[in-house]
Short mmCIF file of C-alpha atoms in Angstrom, two decimals:
data_model
loop_
_atom_site.label_atom_id
_atom_site.label_comp_id
_atom_site.label_asym_id
_atom_site.label_seq_id
_atom_site.Cartn_x
_atom_site.Cartn_y
_atom_site.Cartn_z
CA MET A 14 173.00 88.07 196.71
CA ILE A 15 172.38 89.14 192.55
CA TYR A 16 168.95 89.72 193.86
CA ALA A 17 169.75 91.94 196.72
CA VAL A 18 172.00 94.08 195.31
CA ALA A 19 169.77 94.53 192.14
CA VAL A 20 166.57 95.43 194.37
CA ALA A 21 168.84 98.25 196.36
CA THR A 22 170.18 99.58 193.17
CA PHE A 23 166.43 99.84 191.61
CA LYS A 24 165.23 101.56 194.99
CA GLU A 25 168.55 104.01 195.15
CA TRP A 26 167.72 105.06 191.35
CA SER A 27 163.87 105.04 192.13
CA VAL A 28 164.56 108.08 194.07
CA TYR A 29 165.97 109.88 190.88
CA ARG A 30 163.27 108.34 188.78
CA THR A 31 162.48 111.73 186.92
CA HIS A 32 166.39 111.57 185.60
CA THR A 33 165.44 108.01 184.18
CA PHE A 34 162.32 109.54 182.93
CA VAL A 35 163.68 112.08 180.63
CA SER A 36 164.05 109.44 178.16
CA VAL A 37 160.88 109.38 177.83
CA PHE A 38 161.34 113.04 175.81
CA VAL A 39 164.42 112.59 174.75
CA GLY A 40 163.99 109.17 172.90
CA PRO A 41 160.74 110.14 170.88
CA VAL A 42 162.18 113.41 169.86
CA TYR A 43 165.23 111.89 168.21
CA PHE A 44 163.53 109.15 167.05
CA ALA A 45 161.17 111.90 165.32
CA VAL A 46 164.12 113.52 163.75
CA GLN A 47 165.28 110.25 162.58
CA TYR A 48 161.73 109.48 161.19
CA PHE A 49 161.29 112.48 159.02
CA ILE A 50 164.77 112.56 157.65
CA TRP A 51 164.78 109.13 156.66
CA THR A 52 161.28 109.84 155.14
CA ALA A 53 162.27 112.96 153.28
CA VAL A 54 165.86 110.91 151.95
CA TYR A 55 164.04 107.92 150.86
CA GLY A 56 161.13 109.93 148.98
CA SER A 57 160.06 107.19 146.20
CA ARG A 58 163.11 104.95 146.41
CA PRO A 59 161.68 101.25 147.37
CA GLU A 60 165.19 100.92 148.91
CA LEU A 61 168.73 102.41 150.30
CA ALA A 62 171.81 100.12 151.24
CA GLY A 63 169.45 97.20 150.95
CA MET A 64 167.06 98.25 153.63
CA ALA A 65 163.42 99.59 153.14
CA LEU A 66 162.14 102.51 154.91
CA ASP A 67 159.56 100.70 156.97
CA GLN A 68 162.71 98.45 158.05
CA LEU A 69 165.16 101.24 158.85
CA ILE A 70 162.42 103.02 160.80
CA ARG A 71 161.70 99.63 162.71
CA TYR A 72 165.64 99.71 163.10
CA PHE A 73 165.83 103.13 164.95
CA ALA A 74 163.03 102.15 166.99
CA ALA A 75 164.88 99.02 167.99
CA THR A 76 168.44 100.75 168.67
CA ALA A 77 166.50 103.32 171.18
CA LEU A 78 164.91 100.95 172.86
CA ILE A 79 167.75 98.14 173.12
CA GLY A 80 169.81 101.25 174.10
CA TYR A 81 167.48 101.25 177.12
CA LEU A 82 167.81 97.60 178.03
CA THR A 83 171.78 97.67 177.65
CA MET A 84 172.87 101.04 178.93
CA ASP A 85 175.58 100.84 181.13
CA PHE A 86 178.40 103.12 183.13
CA ALA A 87 180.18 100.31 184.67
CA ASP A 88 183.37 102.07 183.05
CA TRP A 89 182.74 105.57 184.67
CA ASN A 90 181.51 103.55 188.07
CA LEU A 91 184.87 101.55 188.47
CA SER A 92 187.17 104.39 187.19
CA MET A 93 185.50 106.23 190.38
CA LEU A 94 185.87 103.70 192.65
CA ILE A 95 189.57 102.87 191.85
CA ARG A 96 190.67 106.99 191.74
CA THR A 97 189.20 107.39 194.86
CA GLY A 98 190.47 104.43 196.79
CA LYS A 99 186.84 103.04 197.35
CA PHE A 100 187.75 99.89 195.27
CA LEU A 101 189.45 98.38 198.24
CA THR A 102 186.06 97.94 199.99
CA PHE A 103 185.36 95.76 197.43
CA ALA A 104 188.52 94.30 197.01
CA LEU A 105 187.83 92.94 200.68
CA ARG A 106 184.83 91.45 200.12
CA PRO A 107 184.00 87.58 199.56
CA ILE A 108 182.66 88.50 196.15
CA HIS A 109 183.94 89.39 192.44
CA HIS A 110 183.50 93.20 191.71
CA ARG A 111 182.11 92.71 188.36
CA PHE A 112 179.55 90.44 189.77
CA PHE A 113 178.61 92.82 191.97
CA ALA A 114 178.43 95.78 189.40
CA LEU A 115 176.57 93.18 187.25
CA SER A 116 174.08 92.73 189.85
CA GLN A 117 174.06 96.77 189.80
CA LYS A 118 173.48 96.90 186.37
CA LEU A 119 170.79 94.30 186.26
CA GLY A 120 168.81 96.49 188.88
CA HIS A 121 169.33 99.59 187.00
CA ARG A 122 168.18 98.28 184.04
CA VAL A 123 164.89 97.03 185.10
CA LEU A 124 163.95 100.72 186.22
CA GLY A 125 164.97 101.32 182.71
CA PHE A 126 162.69 98.87 181.34
CA ALA A 127 159.73 100.31 183.46
CA LEU A 128 160.32 104.01 183.22
CA GLU A 129 162.10 104.20 179.52
CA PHE A 130 161.51 100.74 177.51
CA ILE A 131 157.71 100.52 178.21
CA PRO A 132 156.83 103.85 177.82
CA CYS A 133 158.81 104.70 174.62
CA LEU A 134 157.67 101.17 173.32
CA LEU A 135 153.85 102.77 173.63
CA ILE A 136 154.91 106.26 172.06
CA PHE A 137 156.68 104.55 168.89
CA HIS A 138 153.76 101.70 168.58
CA PHE A 139 150.77 104.09 169.10
CA LEU A 140 152.01 107.35 168.14
CA PHE A 141 154.26 107.07 165.36
CA GLY A 142 152.57 103.71 164.10
CA VAL A 143 155.68 101.49 163.88
CA ASP A 144 155.34 97.84 164.17
CA MET A 145 157.27 97.05 167.65
CA ARG A 146 156.62 93.63 167.38
CA PRO A 147 160.07 91.52 167.19
CA ALA A 148 160.32 89.34 163.92
CA ASN A 149 161.55 86.52 166.13
CA LEU A 150 161.10 87.45 169.94
CA PRO A 151 163.65 84.28 171.19
CA TRP A 152 166.13 85.17 168.86
CA THR A 153 165.55 89.10 169.78
CA PHE A 154 165.83 87.91 173.58
CA LEU A 155 169.11 86.00 172.96
CA SER A 156 170.46 88.74 170.81
CA VAL A 157 169.44 91.43 173.27
CA ALA A 158 170.74 89.65 176.29
CA LEU A 159 174.24 88.95 174.51
CA ALA A 160 174.43 92.96 173.77
CA PHE A 161 173.77 93.52 177.40
CA SER A 162 176.69 91.16 178.38
CA ILE A 163 178.88 92.61 175.73
CA ASN A 164 178.25 96.25 176.71
CA PHE A 165 178.79 95.38 180.62
CA HIS A 166 182.17 93.81 179.71
CA PHE A 167 183.57 96.00 177.36
CA ASN A 168 183.01 98.91 179.51
CA TYR A 169 183.90 97.45 182.48
CA ILE A 170 187.30 96.22 181.01
CA ILE A 171 187.78 100.34 180.00
CA GLY A 172 187.10 101.30 183.22
CA MET A 173 189.71 98.99 184.73
CA ALA A 174 192.32 101.31 182.65
CA SER A 175 192.09 103.09 185.80
CA PHE A 176 194.44 100.79 187.70
CA TRP A 177 197.14 101.92 185.26
CA VAL A 178 196.34 105.77 184.30
CA VAL A 179 194.43 108.18 187.01
CA ARG A 180 192.52 109.84 184.57
CA THR A 181 190.47 107.79 182.32
CA GLU A 182 188.12 110.49 180.90
CA GLY A 183 190.18 110.58 177.43
CA ILE A 184 190.16 107.12 176.87
CA ARG A 185 186.46 106.80 177.74
CA ASN A 186 185.48 109.44 175.56
CA VAL A 187 187.42 108.27 172.66
CA VAL A 188 185.60 104.79 173.19
CA SER A 189 182.73 106.32 173.32
CA LEU A 190 183.22 108.07 170.32
CA ILE A 191 184.04 105.19 168.27
CA ALA A 192 181.41 103.23 169.59
CA LYS A 193 178.80 105.87 168.78
CA VAL A 194 180.13 105.45 164.94
CA PHE A 195 180.92 101.55 164.73
CA SER A 196 177.46 100.17 166.94
CA GLY A 197 175.14 101.56 164.39
CA ALA A 198 173.36 103.65 166.19
CA LEU A 199 174.15 106.69 164.45
CA ILE A 200 173.27 105.11 161.06
CA PRO A 201 172.75 101.33 160.00
CA LEU A 202 176.29 99.34 159.50
CA ALA A 203 174.66 98.81 156.04
CA PHE A 204 175.46 102.07 154.94
CA PHE A 205 179.12 101.92 155.68
CA PRO A 206 181.58 100.80 152.61
CA GLU A 207 182.12 97.20 152.37
CA TRP A 208 185.63 97.52 153.84
CA LEU A 209 184.66 99.17 156.88
CA ARG A 210 182.02 96.62 157.65
CA MET A 211 184.65 94.20 157.38
CA VAL A 212 186.76 96.05 160.26
CA GLN A 213 183.71 96.35 162.35
CA PHE A 214 183.06 92.62 162.17
CA PHE A 215 186.19 91.95 164.27
CA LEU A 216 185.35 95.08 166.84
CA PRO A 217 182.81 94.72 169.71
CA PHE A 218 180.62 97.64 168.77
CA GLN A 219 178.26 96.30 166.43
CA TYR A 220 177.18 93.56 168.47
CA THR A 221 175.93 95.83 171.14
CA VAL A 222 173.28 97.70 168.80
CA TYR A 223 173.54 96.74 165.07
CA VAL A 224 173.12 93.40 165.64
CA PRO A 225 170.34 92.71 167.89
CA ALA A 226 168.35 95.80 166.19
CA MET A 227 168.68 93.75 162.95
CA VAL A 228 167.86 90.41 164.72
CA PHE A 229 164.74 92.54 166.12
CA THR A 230 164.00 93.74 162.27
CA GLY A 231 164.36 90.05 161.07
CA SER A 232 167.13 90.72 158.69
CA PHE A 233 169.70 88.02 160.39
CA THR A 234 170.90 84.39 160.04
CA PRO A 235 171.65 82.37 163.30
CA TRP A 236 175.23 82.61 162.45
CA LEU A 237 175.04 86.54 163.29
CA VAL A 238 173.86 85.60 166.66
CA GLY A 239 176.79 82.92 167.13
CA TYR A 240 179.35 85.78 166.27
CA GLN A 241 177.81 87.62 168.85
CA ALA A 242 178.04 84.81 171.44
CA VAL A 243 181.33 84.39 170.69
CA ALA A 244 182.15 88.12 171.53
CA ALA A 245 180.46 87.88 174.54
CA LEU A 246 182.51 85.08 175.28
CA VAL A 247 185.60 87.14 174.43
CA MET A 248 185.05 90.01 176.38
CA TYR A 249 183.96 88.11 179.62
CA LEU A 250 187.78 86.05 179.28
CA VAL A 251 189.22 89.36 178.72
CA SER A 252 188.16 90.93 181.60
CA GLU A 253 188.74 88.41 183.64
CA LEU A 254 192.23 88.50 182.36
CA VAL A 255 192.63 92.21 182.85
CA TYR A 256 190.95 91.91 186.62
CA ARG A 257 193.53 89.12 187.44
CA ARG A 258 196.64 91.42 186.12
CA ALA A 259 194.99 94.63 187.75
CA MET A 260 194.95 92.93 190.87
CA ARG A 261 198.50 92.06 190.83
CA ARG A 262 199.47 95.98 190.89
CA PHE A 263 196.32 97.28 192.90
CA CYS A 264 197.78 99.01 195.74
CA ASP A 265 194.83 101.56 196.62
CA VAL A 266 196.61 104.63 196.86
CA GLY A 267 193.65 106.63 195.19
CA MET A 268 193.93 110.08 194.64
CA MET B 8 184.25 147.65 181.43
CA LYS B 9 184.57 146.20 184.80
CA SER B 10 183.24 142.94 183.87
CA LEU B 11 184.52 142.88 180.28
CA SER B 12 188.06 143.34 182.38
CA ILE B 13 187.10 140.66 184.79
CA TYR B 14 186.21 138.47 181.66
CA LYS B 15 189.57 138.72 179.89
CA ILE B 16 191.24 138.01 183.27
CA CYS B 17 188.97 134.50 183.29
CA ILE B 18 189.72 133.74 180.06
CA LYS B 19 193.39 133.78 180.59
CA THR B 20 193.24 131.67 183.51
CA ALA B 21 190.63 129.09 182.35
CA VAL B 22 193.54 129.00 179.32
CA SER B 23 196.41 128.50 180.98
CA GLN B 24 194.63 126.17 183.45
CA ALA B 25 193.68 124.19 180.37
CA VAL B 26 197.35 124.18 178.99
CA ALA B 27 198.61 123.23 182.19
CA TYR B 28 197.47 119.55 181.22
CA ARG B 29 198.80 119.66 177.68
CA PHE B 30 198.14 116.04 176.59
CA ASN B 31 194.81 115.86 177.90
CA PHE B 32 193.85 119.58 176.65
CA PHE B 33 195.26 118.53 172.90
CA LEU B 34 193.03 114.89 173.66
CA SER B 35 189.96 117.10 174.40
CA LEU B 36 190.59 119.10 171.61
CA LEU B 37 191.03 116.26 169.05
CA ILE B 38 187.94 114.36 171.00
CA THR B 39 185.64 117.38 170.27
CA PHE B 40 186.82 117.83 166.95
CA LEU B 41 186.20 114.23 165.81
CA GLY B 42 182.85 114.27 167.76
CA SER B 43 181.92 117.14 165.56
CA LEU B 44 182.15 115.18 162.53
CA LEU B 45 179.63 112.32 163.47
CA LEU B 46 176.92 114.98 162.26
CA PRO B 47 178.12 115.57 158.75
CA LEU B 48 179.26 111.78 158.64
CA VAL B 49 175.39 110.77 158.23
CA ALA B 50 175.11 113.18 155.14
CA VAL B 51 178.35 111.98 153.82
CA LEU B 52 176.63 108.23 154.06
CA ILE B 53 173.38 109.27 152.67
CA TYR B 54 174.86 111.00 149.82
CA GLY B 55 177.20 108.23 149.59
CA ALA B 56 174.52 105.69 149.38
CA GLY B 57 172.91 107.91 146.09
CA ALA B 58 170.49 109.57 148.30
CA SER B 59 169.93 113.25 148.97
CA PHE B 60 167.58 115.57 151.13
CA PRO B 61 164.98 116.75 148.47
CA GLY B 62 166.69 120.16 146.61
CA TRP B 63 169.45 120.18 148.70
CA SER B 64 173.06 118.98 147.81
CA PHE B 65 175.71 117.38 150.15
CA HIS B 66 177.76 120.58 149.90
CA GLU B 67 174.51 122.71 150.93
CA VAL B 68 173.60 120.23 153.76
CA LEU B 69 177.12 120.34 155.25
CA LEU B 70 176.64 124.39 155.22
CA ILE B 71 173.48 123.95 157.67
CA GLN B 72 175.66 121.39 159.74
CA SER B 73 179.02 123.43 160.05
CA LEU B 74 177.02 126.93 160.65
CA PHE B 75 174.92 124.74 163.63
CA THR B 76 178.46 123.55 164.69
CA VAL B 77 179.78 126.84 164.99
CA SER B 78 177.26 128.43 166.54
CA GLN B 79 177.18 125.49 168.91
CA ALA B 80 180.51 125.52 169.58
CA MET B 81 180.73 129.13 170.41
CA ALA B 82 177.95 129.04 173.12
CA LYS B 83 179.83 125.76 174.61
CA VAL B 84 183.25 127.64 174.77
CA CYS B 85 181.54 130.81 176.69
CA LEU B 86 178.46 129.28 178.66
CA GLY B 87 178.49 125.72 178.39
CA ASN B 88 179.81 125.41 181.74
CA VAL B 89 177.56 127.61 183.20
CA LEU B 90 174.80 124.72 183.63
CA TRP B 91 177.64 122.34 185.47
CA ASP B 92 178.80 125.09 187.78
CA THR B 93 175.01 126.05 188.59
CA MET B 94 174.08 122.43 188.90
CA ILE B 95 176.78 121.76 191.40
CA HIS B 96 176.19 124.91 193.44
CA VAL B 97 172.61 124.60 193.58
CA ARG B 98 173.00 120.68 194.63
CA GLU B 99 175.67 121.74 197.50
CA GLY B 100 173.84 124.54 198.51
CA SER B 101 176.89 126.90 197.88
CA PHE B 102 175.39 129.39 195.58
CA GLU B 103 175.58 131.97 197.97
CA VAL B 104 179.61 132.09 197.03
CA VAL B 105 178.27 133.55 193.95
CA LEU B 106 175.82 135.92 195.27
CA LEU B 107 178.42 137.49 197.47
CA LYS B 108 180.54 138.25 194.14
CA PRO B 109 180.28 142.57 193.80
CA MET B 110 179.12 141.22 190.32
CA GLU B 111 175.91 140.31 188.67
CA PRO B 112 175.98 136.38 189.51
CA LEU B 113 175.32 135.34 185.51
CA ALA B 114 177.78 137.39 184.45
CA TYR B 115 180.18 136.25 186.89
CA MET B 116 179.19 132.45 186.29
CA ILE B 117 179.76 133.13 182.51
CA ALA B 118 183.29 134.70 183.16
CA THR B 119 184.26 131.90 185.48
CA THR B 120 183.05 129.09 183.39
CA PHE B 121 184.87 129.81 180.26
CA SER B 122 185.58 126.54 178.38
CA PRO B 123 188.64 125.91 176.21
CA ASP B 124 187.62 122.29 175.98
CA SER B 125 185.06 122.83 173.11
CA PHE B 126 187.59 124.53 170.68
CA GLY B 127 187.90 121.61 169.14
CA ASN B 128 184.01 121.94 168.19
CA LEU B 129 184.71 125.46 166.83
CA LEU B 130 187.87 124.11 164.55
CA CYS B 131 186.01 121.97 163.26
CA GLY B 132 183.07 123.54 162.48
CA LEU B 133 184.99 126.22 160.91
CA ALA B 134 187.35 123.73 158.88
CA LEU B 135 183.89 122.29 157.61
CA PHE B 136 182.13 125.83 157.03
CA GLY B 137 185.24 126.66 154.59
CA TYR B 138 184.94 123.05 153.10
CA ALA B 139 181.13 123.95 152.37
CA ALA B 140 181.46 127.63 151.38
CA ALA B 141 184.11 126.88 148.65
CA HIS B 142 181.84 123.93 147.01
CA ALA B 143 178.34 125.36 147.80
CA GLN B 144 176.99 127.78 145.48
CA ILE B 145 177.20 130.98 148.04
CA VAL B 146 175.77 133.98 146.52
CA SER B 147 178.19 136.65 146.49
CA ALA B 148 175.90 139.84 146.94
CA ALA B 149 176.27 141.66 149.95
CA ALA B 150 172.66 141.62 150.87
CA ALA B 151 173.06 137.86 150.95
CA ILE B 152 175.98 137.71 153.05
CA GLY B 153 174.62 140.38 155.61
CA ALA B 154 171.57 138.77 155.82
CA GLY B 155 173.37 135.38 156.40
CA LEU B 156 175.73 137.19 158.91
CA LEU B 157 172.59 138.66 161.03
CA LEU B 158 170.96 135.20 160.90
CA PHE B 159 174.07 133.33 161.94
CA ILE B 160 174.20 135.83 165.10
CA ALA B 161 170.48 135.44 165.74
CA GLY B 162 171.66 131.48 165.77
CA VAL B 163 174.57 132.23 168.33
CA ALA B 164 172.18 134.10 170.57
CA VAL B 165 169.57 131.20 170.44
CA MET B 166 172.10 128.96 171.48
CA ALA B 167 173.15 130.83 174.24
CA GLY B 168 169.74 131.22 175.25
CA ILE B 169 169.38 127.61 175.40
CA GLN B 170 172.50 127.27 177.61
CA ILE B 171 171.34 129.91 180.09
CA ILE B 172 167.71 128.25 180.11
CA MET B 173 169.20 124.82 180.93
CA ALA B 174 171.25 126.39 183.97
CA ALA B 175 168.20 128.30 184.96
CA THR B 176 166.55 124.99 185.34
CA SER B 177 168.98 123.41 186.90
CA PHE B 178 167.79 125.93 190.14
CA LYS B 179 164.52 123.96 190.38
CA TRP B 180 165.33 120.15 189.01
CA VAL B 181 167.93 119.90 190.92
CA GLY B 182 171.11 117.52 190.00
CA ASN B 183 169.86 116.16 186.72
CA SER B 184 172.54 115.66 184.73
CA ARG B 185 170.40 114.86 181.34
CA LEU B 186 169.07 118.34 181.01
CA PRO B 187 171.39 118.68 177.97
CA GLU B 188 169.91 115.82 176.51
CA ILE B 189 166.44 117.47 176.49
CA PHE B 190 167.67 120.63 175.02
CA GLY B 191 169.91 118.41 172.70
CA SER B 192 167.26 116.37 171.33
CA VAL B 193 165.06 120.01 170.18
CA GLU B 194 168.39 121.34 168.93
CA ALA B 195 168.72 118.63 166.10
CA PHE B 196 165.68 119.87 164.44
CA GLY B 197 168.08 122.82 163.25
CA GLN B 198 170.72 120.50 161.64
CA TYR B 199 168.79 119.50 158.73
CA PRO B 200 166.69 121.38 156.09
CA ILE B 201 163.46 122.40 157.78
CA ALA B 202 161.49 121.89 154.78
CA ILE B 203 161.66 117.89 155.51
CA PHE B 204 159.87 118.38 158.68
CA PRO B 205 155.97 118.99 159.40
CA SER B 206 154.63 122.10 159.38
CA ALA B 207 154.02 122.13 162.97
CA ILE B 208 157.47 121.49 163.84
CA ARG B 209 158.78 123.96 161.64
CA ALA B 210 156.57 126.77 163.23
CA VAL B 211 158.20 125.68 166.58
CA ALA B 212 161.19 125.23 165.50
CA THR B 213 161.64 128.83 163.67
CA PHE B 214 159.10 130.80 166.34
CA ILE B 215 159.24 128.92 169.77
CA VAL B 216 162.48 127.32 170.06
CA PRO B 217 164.27 128.94 167.08
CA VAL B 218 166.83 126.21 166.19
CA SER B 219 166.01 126.64 162.85
CA LEU B 220 168.15 130.05 162.82
CA VAL B 221 171.41 128.08 164.21
CA GLY B 222 172.28 126.11 160.73
CA PHE B 223 169.16 126.46 158.31
CA PHE B 224 168.35 129.61 158.05
CA PRO B 225 171.97 131.57 157.72
CA ALA B 226 172.85 128.85 155.51
CA ALA B 227 169.72 129.17 153.35
CA ALA B 228 170.22 133.40 153.13
CA LEU B 229 174.02 132.72 151.90
CA LEU B 230 172.67 130.38 149.17
CA GLY B 231 170.17 133.41 148.46
CA ARG B 232 167.40 131.45 149.66
CA ALA B 233 166.40 133.28 152.72
CA GLU B 234 162.73 133.24 153.53
CA PRO B 235 160.63 135.96 155.41
CA GLU B 236 160.05 134.01 158.16
CA ALA B 237 163.56 133.91 159.15
CA PHE B 238 163.95 137.56 159.86
CA TRP B 239 160.93 137.56 162.17
CA GLY B 240 162.72 134.46 163.64
CA ALA B 241 166.02 136.63 164.08
CA GLY B 242 164.06 138.86 166.24
CA LEU B 243 162.80 136.16 168.22
CA SER B 244 165.90 134.84 168.76
CA LEU B 245 166.88 137.92 170.91
CA LEU B 246 163.37 137.78 172.84
CA PHE B 247 164.66 133.93 173.31
CA LEU B 248 167.75 135.03 174.58
CA GLY B 249 166.32 137.59 177.02
CA PHE B 250 163.92 135.31 178.28
CA GLY B 251 166.88 132.93 179.28
CA VAL B 252 168.50 136.01 181.39
CA TRP B 253 165.24 136.83 182.75
CA LEU B 254 164.70 133.30 183.82
CA TYR B 255 167.95 132.68 185.12
CA GLN B 256 168.08 135.88 187.46
CA HIS B 257 164.35 134.84 188.29
CA MET B 258 165.59 131.62 189.56
CA ILE B 259 168.33 133.02 191.71
CA ARG B 260 165.69 134.84 193.56
CA ARG B 261 163.81 131.73 194.32
CA TYR B 262 166.97 129.92 195.29
CA LYS B 263 166.90 128.78 199.16
CA GLY B 264 170.59 127.43 199.61
CA ALA B 265 168.98 124.01 201.16
CA GLY B 266 170.90 122.09 198.57
CA GLY B 267 169.53 118.89 197.15
#
């Protein structure tokens, strides 16, 4: 089942491959901006906020690449299905919709791997001369897989808000804004004040970008990946809990 | 005159529509306001960590970024939805509806897509500008302020040009919702002191896609550091906007109404 849905999604999005391929321009351009900004900011400083320049450059390259592997819009998709009443067709199927959505995401990201991840990896490595070899491949793989799971389940929970409120654009925009700041995609969390980093420890955002990127650069302890695993488990359990509650009130009126 | 009176009516309608859903409108204002703070947040954290952009104080960098935010917001309010509406019409093959109106199509699209949702960006940009201007060493000479104003107008023209070029591109690249990402990535070069970039990027950002006019050059002029190439770039900004208008009209002539 997972294979069939993933392949169907892969084929569907392959039709719009230039849509995905835009990343090959956008990713390196944003990376170039970061590259020059931070090179200028570091000047002759050996390190800032405990990070050396080459580590920071690798961090930004890693965040871009990890983003291509974990990118998700399950919230938008689920909201659309609920709002239009199309969710009923999934509620009637003998398969959990979350599993179906996860299979779709896998197919979509396999395409992202081919059209976004690989070309950008080559650009970062050969054009910008960034060492894109992970410090520890098994830990990086595990951390990215956990980030993938956390990102998907978190977005799925946000999408389920549509079972209670009709328009979720506002909620999704607020969450997206918070995630952008606290995930570490904008700037490594090492630059944030200590108290804010403590707060972020209890939020899921840093486990989707900052932690896997730090694991990639080699600045991690296995405990950090352990916390990430706990966050992934919590996100899964919360999504299941919310889903069960949502199914009790689902009436499929749509609008 | 006719176009202006239609534009006024459309603005009133758009604002009335927006405030009809007050909660959604104010939430959008809040989100766009806070979203605009992300750009200076990086500068805050950089300077907070004891580092800096060489030769630029925090308030000077904030001045660049506030002017960028104001220009970008003005373009978004007035032209931001031209892309999305054009894209929808082209994809559905319904642009004929626009062509049938007794008005120049681009002017009609601009008038009917006024976007109050981006007021939050504008308010944030103005607030940041007020704060940065109060703390940076702005030159009070009329020549510096005049040059800053001239370059700011040129920057708005560049942002308007970018919006129209994006909309024109959607005639050919049907339904690609990632067009703003492409142009947004190029705009990022205009958000920081241009001197930090290599000369090739500086040349492109000044003379080809003159994004350095959007924030950097007006701020430099206000700080009494205007450079001669800024004024060459200002002239090019009008050409850039003109190119955008020409391209949109050219794409309309190639429009076949087949959808996509």
